[in-house]
CSV table of C-alpha atoms in Angstrom, one decimal:
chain,number,residue,atom,x,y,z
B,107,MET,CA,5.3,0.5,-22.7
B,108,PHE,CA,8.6,2.1,-22.0
B,109,THR,CA,11.6,2.5,-24.4
B,110,GLU,CA,15.2,3.4,-23.9
B,111,THR,CA,14.5,7.1,-24.6
B,112,ASP,CA,12.4,7.3,-21.4
B,113,GLU,CA,14.1,8.5,-18.2
B,114,ILE,CA,14.7,6.6,-15.0
B,115,PHE,CA,14.2,8.7,-11.8
B,116,VAL,CA,14.9,8.3,-8.1
B,117,TRP,CA,11.9,9.5,-6.1
B,118,ALA,CA,13.7,10.5,-2.9
B,119,LYS,CA,12.5,11.4,0.6
B,120,LYS,CA,13.7,13.4,3.6
B,121,GLY,CA,11.2,13.2,6.3
B,122,ARG,CA,7.9,14.4,4.7
B,123,LYS,CA,9.7,16.1,1.8
B,124,ASN,CA,10.3,14.6,-1.6
B,125,LYS,CA,12.7,15.3,-4.4
B,126,VAL,CA,13.3,13.9,-7.9
B,127,TYR,CA,16.8,12.8,-9.1
B,128,LYS,CA,17.8,11.3,-12.4
B,129,LEU,CA,19.3,7.9,-12.2
B,130,LYS,CA,22.2,8.0,-14.6
B,131,THR,CA,23.2,4.6,-16.0
B,132,SER,CA,25.1,3.0,-18.8
B,133,ALA,CA,23.2,2.1,-22.0
B,134,SER,CA,23.3,-1.6,-21.1
B,135,VAL,CA,22.0,-1.0,-17.6
B,136,LYS,CA,19.2,1.2,-18.9
B,137,GLN,CA,18.2,-1.5,-21.3
B,138,LEU,CA,18.0,-4.0,-18.4
B,139,PHE,CA,15.8,-1.5,-16.5
B,140,ILE,CA,13.4,-1.0,-19.4
B,141,GLU,CA,13.1,-4.7,-20.0
B,142,LEU,CA,12.6,-5.5,-16.3
B,143,PHE,CA,10.0,-2.7,-15.8
B,144,ASN,CA,8.0,-3.6,-18.9
B,145,LYS,CA,7.9,-7.2,-17.8
B,146,GLY,CA,6.9,-6.1,-14.3
B,147,ILE,CA,4.1,-4.0,-15.7
B,148,ASN,CA,2.7,-6.9,-17.8
B,149,SER,CA,2.8,-9.0,-14.6
B,150,LEU,CA,0.9,-6.4,-12.6
B,151,MET,CA,-1.7,-5.5,-15.3
B,152,GLN,CA,-2.5,-9.0,-16.7
B,153,ASP,CA,-3.9,-12.2,-15.3
B,154,ASP,CA,-2.5,-15.6,-15.9
B,155,ASN,CA,-4.2,-15.9,-19.3
B,156,GLY,CA,-2.7,-12.6,-20.5
B,157,ASP,CA,-6.0,-10.7,-20.2
B,158,GLU,CA,-6.3,-7.4,-18.5
B,159,ARG,CA,-7.1,-7.6,-14.8
B,160,GLU,CA,-10.4,-6.1,-13.6
B,161,PRO,CA,-9.8,-2.6,-12.1
B,162,ILE,CA,-11.6,-2.1,-8.7
B,163,PRO,CA,-12.0,1.3,-7.1
B,164,PHE,CA,-9.8,1.3,-4.1
B,165,GLU,CA,-11.4,0.4,-0.7
B,166,ASN,CA,-9.3,-0.4,2.3
B,167,ASN,CA,-11.8,-2.9,3.6
B,168,TYR,CA,-11.4,-5.1,0.5
B,169,SER,CA,-8.6,-7.3,-0.7
B,170,VAL,CA,-8.4,-7.8,-4.5
B,171,THR,CA,-8.4,-11.3,-5.9
B,172,ALA,CA,-4.7,-12.1,-6.6
B,173,ARG,CA,-3.9,-12.2,-10.3
B,174,GLU,CA,-7.5,-11.3,-11.3
B,175,GLU,CA,-8.1,-7.8,-10.0
B,176,ASN,CA,-6.3,-4.6,-9.3
B,177,PHE,CA,-7.1,-1.5,-7.3
B,178,ILE,CA,-7.4,1.8,-9.1
B,179,ILE,CA,-7.4,5.3,-7.7
B,180,ARG,CA,-8.8,7.5,-10.4
B,181,THR,CA,-8.4,10.7,-8.5
B,182,PHE,CA,-4.7,10.3,-8.0
B,183,VAL,CA,-2.5,13.1,-9.2
B,184,ILE,CA,1.2,12.6,-10.1
B,185,PRO,CA,3.3,14.8,-7.8
B,186,GLN,CA,4.3,18.1,-9.5
B,187,GLU,CA,8.0,17.3,-9.0
B,188,LEU,CA,7.7,14.2,-11.1
B,189,ARG,CA,5.7,15.9,-13.8
B,190,ASP,CA,8.3,18.6,-14.1
B,191,ALA,CA,11.1,16.0,-14.3
B,192,ILE,CA,9.3,14.1,-17.1
B,193,ASP,CA,8.8,17.4,-18.9
B,194,ALA,CA,12.4,18.5,-18.6
B,195,PRO,CA,14.7,15.6,-17.6
B,196,ASP,CA,17.8,17.3,-18.8
B,197,VAL,CA,17.7,19.8,-16.0
B,198,VAL,CA,17.1,17.2,-13.3
B,199,GLU,CA,20.1,16.6,-10.9
B,200,ASN,CA,21.7,13.2,-11.0
B,201,TYR,CA,21.3,11.0,-8.0
B,202,THR,CA,24.7,10.9,-6.2
B,203,PRO,CA,24.9,9.0,-2.9
B,204,ILE,CA,27.5,10.2,-0.4
B,205,ASP,CA,27.2,7.5,2.3
B,206,GLU,CA,26.6,3.8,2.6
B,207,LYS,CA,22.9,4.3,3.2
B,208,GLY,CA,22.6,6.1,-0.1
B,209,LYS,CA,21.8,9.5,1.2
B,210,THR,CA,22.5,12.5,-1.0
B,211,GLU,CA,24.4,15.6,0.1
B,212,GLU,CA,21.1,17.2,0.9
B,213,GLY,CA,20.1,14.3,3.1
B,214,TYR,CA,17.6,12.6,0.8
B,215,GLU,CA,17.4,8.8,0.5
B,216,ILE,CA,15.7,6.6,-2.1
B,217,ARG,CA,12.0,6.1,-1.6
B,218,ALA,CA,11.2,4.5,-5.0
B,219,ILE,CA,12.5,4.0,-8.5
B,220,VAL,CA,10.3,5.5,-11.2
B,221,ILE,CA,10.2,5.4,-15.0
B,222,GLY,CA,8.0,8.1,-16.5
B,223,ALA,CA,7.1,9.5,-19.9
B,224,LYS,CA,4.4,11.5,-21.6
B,225,ASP,CA,2.4,11.2,-24.8
B,226,GLU,CA,-0.7,12.9,-26.3
B,227,GLN,CA,-2.9,11.2,-23.8
B,228,GLY,CA,-0.9,12.5,-20.8
B,229,TYR,CA,1.6,11.3,-18.3
B,230,TYR,CA,2.3,7.6,-17.6
B,231,LEU,CA,4.7,6.0,-15.2
B,232,ALA,CA,5.7,2.9,-13.3
B,233,GLY,CA,7.1,2.8,-9.7
B,234,GLN,CA,8.9,0.3,-7.6
B,235,ARG,CA,9.2,0.9,-3.9
B,236,PHE,CA,12.7,0.9,-2.4
B,237,THR,CA,13.8,-0.3,1.1
B,238,GLN,CA,17.1,-0.2,2.9
B,239,ARG,CA,17.3,-4.0,2.3
B,240,GLN,CA,18.1,-3.2,-1.3
B,241,VAL,CA,21.2,-1.4,-0.4
B,242,MET,CA,24.2,-3.7,-0.9
B,243,VAL,CA,26.3,-3.1,2.2
B,244,LYS,CA,29.9,-4.1,1.8
B,245,PRO,CA,30.8,-6.8,4.3
B,246,LYS,CA,33.7,-6.7,6.7
B,247,GLY,CA,36.9,-8.0,5.2
B,248,PHE,CA,36.9,-8.3,1.5
B,249,ASN,CA,35.4,-10.4,-1.4
B,250,LEU,CA,37.3,-12.4,-3.9
B,251,PHE,CA,36.1,-13.2,-7.4
B,252,PHE,CA,37.5,-15.5,-10.1
B,253,GLN,CA,39.0,-13.8,-13.1
B,254,HIS,CA,41.6,-14.9,-15.7
B,255,ASP,CA,42.5,-18.1,-13.8
B,256,MET,CA,43.0,-16.5,-10.5
B,257,PHE,CA,41.1,-14.9,-7.6
B,258,VAL,CA,41.3,-11.1,-7.3
B,259,GLU,CA,39.8,-8.6,-4.8
B,260,GLU,CA,36.4,-7.3,-5.7
B,261,ARG,CA,36.4,-3.6,-5.6
B,262,ARG,CA,32.8,-2.4,-4.9
B,263,GLY,CA,31.4,0.9,-4.1
B,264,PHE,CA,27.8,1.9,-3.2
B,265,SER,CA,25.4,-0.4,-5.0
B,266,ILE,CA,21.7,-1.2,-4.9
B,267,ASN,CA,19.5,-4.1,-5.9
B,268,ILE,CA,16.6,-3.6,-8.3
B,269,GLY,CA,13.7,-6.0,-7.8
B,270,GLU,CA,11.7,-7.7,-10.5
B,271,THR,CA,8.3,-6.3,-9.6
B,272,VAL,CA,6.5,-3.1,-10.4
B,273,ASP,CA,4.3,-1.9,-7.5
B,274,CYS,CA,2.1,0.6,-9.2
B,275,VAL,CA,1.4,2.0,-12.7
B,276,PHE,CA,-0.2,5.4,-13.5
B,277,ILE,CA,-1.9,5.2,-16.9
B,278,GLY,CA,-5.1,6.5,-18.4
B,279,GLY,CA,-5.5,9.0,-15.5
B,280,GLY,CA,-5.5,6.4,-12.7
B,281,LEU,CA,-3.0,4.8,-10.3
B,282,ILE,CA,-3.2,1.0,-10.6
B,283,PHE,CA,-1.8,-1.4,-8.0
B,284,GLU,CA,-2.5,-4.7,-6.3
B,285,LYS,CA,-1.3,-4.2,-2.8
B,286,TYR,CA,-1.8,-0.9,-0.9
B,287,ASN,CA,1.3,-1.2,1.3
B,288,ASP,CA,3.6,-1.6,-1.8
B,289,ALA,CA,2.0,1.3,-3.7
B,290,ASN,CA,2.1,3.4,-0.6
B,291,GLY,CA,5.8,2.8,-0.5
B,292,VAL,CA,6.1,4.6,-3.8
B,293,PHE,CA,3.6,7.4,-3.2
B,294,ASP,CA,1.9,8.6,-0.1
B,295,LEU,CA,-1.6,7.3,-0.4
B,296,SER,CA,-2.7,7.9,3.2
B,297,GLU,CA,-5.4,10.4,2.1
B,298,TYR,CA,-7.2,7.6,0.3
B,299,TYR,CA,-7.0,5.2,3.2
B,300,ARG,CA,-10.0,5.5,5.5
B,301,THR,CA,-9.3,5.1,9.2
B,302,ALA,CA,-11.1,6.7,12.2
B,303,SER,CA,-9.5,9.8,13.5
B,304,GLN,CA,-8.9,10.1,17.3
B,305,SER,CA,-12.0,12.3,17.6
B,306,GLU,CA,-14.1,9.7,15.8
B,307,VAL,CA,-12.7,7.0,18.1
B,308,ASP,CA,-13.6,9.1,21.1
B,309,GLN,CA,-17.1,9.7,19.8
B,310,PHE,CA,-17.5,6.0,19.0
B,311,SER,CA,-16.4,5.1,22.6
B,312,ASN,CA,-19.0,7.4,24.0
B,313,ASN,CA,-21.8,6.3,21.7
B,314,PRO,CA,-25.1,5.8,23.6
B,315,ALA,CA,-25.5,2.5,21.9
B,316,PHE,CA,-22.7,1.0,24.0
B,317,GLU,CA,-22.2,0.1,27.6
B,318,ILE,CA,-18.4,-0.1,28.2
B,319,SER,CA,-17.4,-1.3,31.7
B,320,ASP,CA,-13.7,-0.5,31.3
B,321,SER,CA,-13.0,2.5,29.0
B,322,ASP,CA,-9.2,2.3,29.4
B,323,THR,CA,-9.1,-1.4,28.3
B,324,PHE,CA,-11.4,-0.6,25.3
B,325,ALA,CA,-9.3,2.4,24.3
B,326,ARG,CA,-6.2,0.2,24.2
B,327,SER,CA,-8.0,-2.5,22.3
B,328,VAL,CA,-9.1,-0.2,19.5
B,329,ALA,CA,-5.8,1.8,19.2
B,330,GLY,CA,-4.5,-0.2,16.2
B,331,ILE,CA,-5.0,0.5,12.5
B,332,SER,CA,-7.2,-2.6,11.9
B,333,MET,CA,-9.6,-1.5,14.7
B,334,ARG,CA,-9.6,2.1,13.5
B,335,LYS,CA,-10.6,0.8,10.0
B,336,LYS,CA,-13.5,-1.1,11.5
B,337,ILE,CA,-14.6,1.9,13.5
B,338,ALA,CA,-14.5,4.1,10.4
B,339,LYS,CA,-16.6,1.5,8.5
B,340,ILE,CA,-19.1,1.2,11.3
B,341,ILE,CA,-19.5,5.0,11.4
B,342,ASP,CA,-19.9,5.2,7.6
B,343,LEU,CA,-22.5,2.3,7.6
B,344,GLY,CA,-24.5,4.0,10.3
B,345,THR,CA,-24.8,0.7,12.1
B,346,LEU,CA,-25.2,2.2,15.6
B,347,ASN,CA,-28.3,4.3,14.7
B,348,ASP,CA,-30.7,1.5,15.6
B,349,VAL,CA,-29.9,-0.8,18.6
B,350,GLY,CA,-33.1,-2.8,17.9
B,351,LYS,CA,-31.9,-3.6,14.5
B,352,ILE,CA,-28.5,-4.7,15.9
B,353,ARG,CA,-30.4,-7.1,18.3
B,354,THR,CA,-32.5,-8.5,15.5
B,355,ASN,CA,-29.5,-9.0,13.1
B,356,ALA,CA,-27.4,-10.7,15.9
B,357,THR,CA,-29.9,-13.5,15.9
B,358,LYS,CA,-29.7,-13.8,12.1
B,359,VAL,CA,-26.0,-14.5,12.1
B,360,ASN,CA,-26.1,-16.7,15.2
B,361,VAL,CA,-23.6,-14.6,17.1
B,362,ASP,CA,-23.8,-14.0,20.9
B,363,ILE,CA,-24.0,-10.2,21.5
B,364,ALA,CA,-24.7,-9.2,25.0
B,365,PHE,CA,-27.2,-6.4,25.7
B,366,THR,CA,-28.2,-4.5,28.8
B,367,ASP,CA,-31.3,-5.8,30.7
B,368,ASP,CA,-33.5,-3.2,29.0
B,369,GLY,CA,-32.0,-4.0,25.6
B,370,SER,CA,-31.1,-0.4,24.9
B,371,LYS,CA,-27.3,-0.9,24.8
B,372,VAL,CA,-24.7,-3.3,23.4
B,373,LYS,CA,-22.4,-4.6,26.1
B,374,ILE,CA,-18.8,-4.3,24.9
B,375,PRO,CA,-16.8,-7.3,26.0
B,376,GLU,CA,-13.4,-6.8,27.6
B,377,ASP,CA,-12.0,-10.0,26.1
B,378,LYS,CA,-10.1,-9.0,22.9
B,379,LYS,CA,-11.2,-12.0,20.9
B,380,GLU,CA,-14.9,-11.4,21.7
B,381,LEU,CA,-14.5,-7.7,21.0
B,382,LYS,CA,-13.1,-8.4,17.6
B,383,LYS,CA,-16.2,-10.6,16.9
B,384,VAL,CA,-18.6,-7.8,18.0
B,385,MET,CA,-16.7,-5.2,15.9
B,386,ALA,CA,-16.8,-7.6,12.9
B,387,PHE,CA,-20.5,-8.0,13.3
B,388,LEU,CA,-21.1,-4.3,13.5
B,389,ALA,CA,-18.9,-3.7,10.4
B,390,GLU,CA,-21.0,-6.3,8.4
B,391,GLU,CA,-18.1,-8.7,8.3
B,392,LEU,CA,-20.0,-11.6,9.9
B,393,TYR,CA,-22.6,-13.3,7.8
B,394,PRO,CA,-24.7,-16.5,7.8
B,395,GLY,CA,-24.3,-19.2,5.1
B,396,LEU,CA,-27.4,-19.2,2.9
B,397,PHE,CA,-27.4,-23.0,2.6
B,398,THR,CA,-26.0,-24.0,6.0
B,399,ASN,CA,-26.3,-22.9,9.7
B,400,ASN,CA,-22.6,-21.8,9.6
B,401,THR,CA,-21.5,-18.2,10.5
B,402,TYR,CA,-18.7,-16.9,8.4
B,403,LEU,CA,-16.2,-14.1,9.1
B,404,SER,CA,-14.7,-12.1,6.3
B,405,ASN,CA,-11.9,-9.5,6.5
B,406,SER,CA,-12.6,-8.3,3.0
B,407,THR,CA,-15.9,-6.7,1.9
B,408,ARG,CA,-17.0,-4.7,-1.1
B,409,LYS,CA,-20.5,-3.5,-2.1
B,410,VAL,CA,-21.7,-5.1,-5.3
B,411,ASP,CA,-23.0,-2.6,-7.8
């Protein structure tokens, strides 16, 4: 996919700001980069038989089948800074760290390593997220290495480790990845990740379909990302529009859901384990076995076309 004529970039961050630097290397190191990234791209894009994995439109309520499927965001747009760098790499400033954490003089640090290029079909790139664990911090004291029949002191400046994986690929107008957290480490994908806003959480808590005995306990229980994902899913499904249907479906999946005496409201349990079960039921993540009396819980769902 990539050749030694393509450029290697550092996609850097400072707070919410980003900047592109060029990663200047020797010819031999660049060849290692290209070989490693091309191998990583093949590993990401292909299954164990060498066939292309099935691209699945990204849904944060679904986990792709490892080594068989990938997520794809077809509406993703490469940041303008990277497109400009790919178009005119010669004017891009070299990455020059000035401290042991790898920050530049302007205060930027590495967010990801990116190789990018452009052909008649458009831009294409591959990205590998970068964490501070990849900064090779010089230990106290000194290191010795063996050379010419004797041990000599290793003189080492700032150095980084480059992993063997590629976390995302942009090709054919779409961003392809297997794991959201890894791809989100390269590019900010938060706008594609559906979680309930605070106003939606408040509206959910005050929904007339619920009877909540301790609103403070409930608020703490649904404060995390996983619960906000479920709230968003329940809102989008419209589950709470019909309490009678909730009551009927609860019997179908053999789950104990408590209702008020008049049956008009769902009683929200204070116990966190029981609350998770109720939320999973409302998010259509509890379902009965078609051939058994078992009830199953799934943390990954996707509508079949």
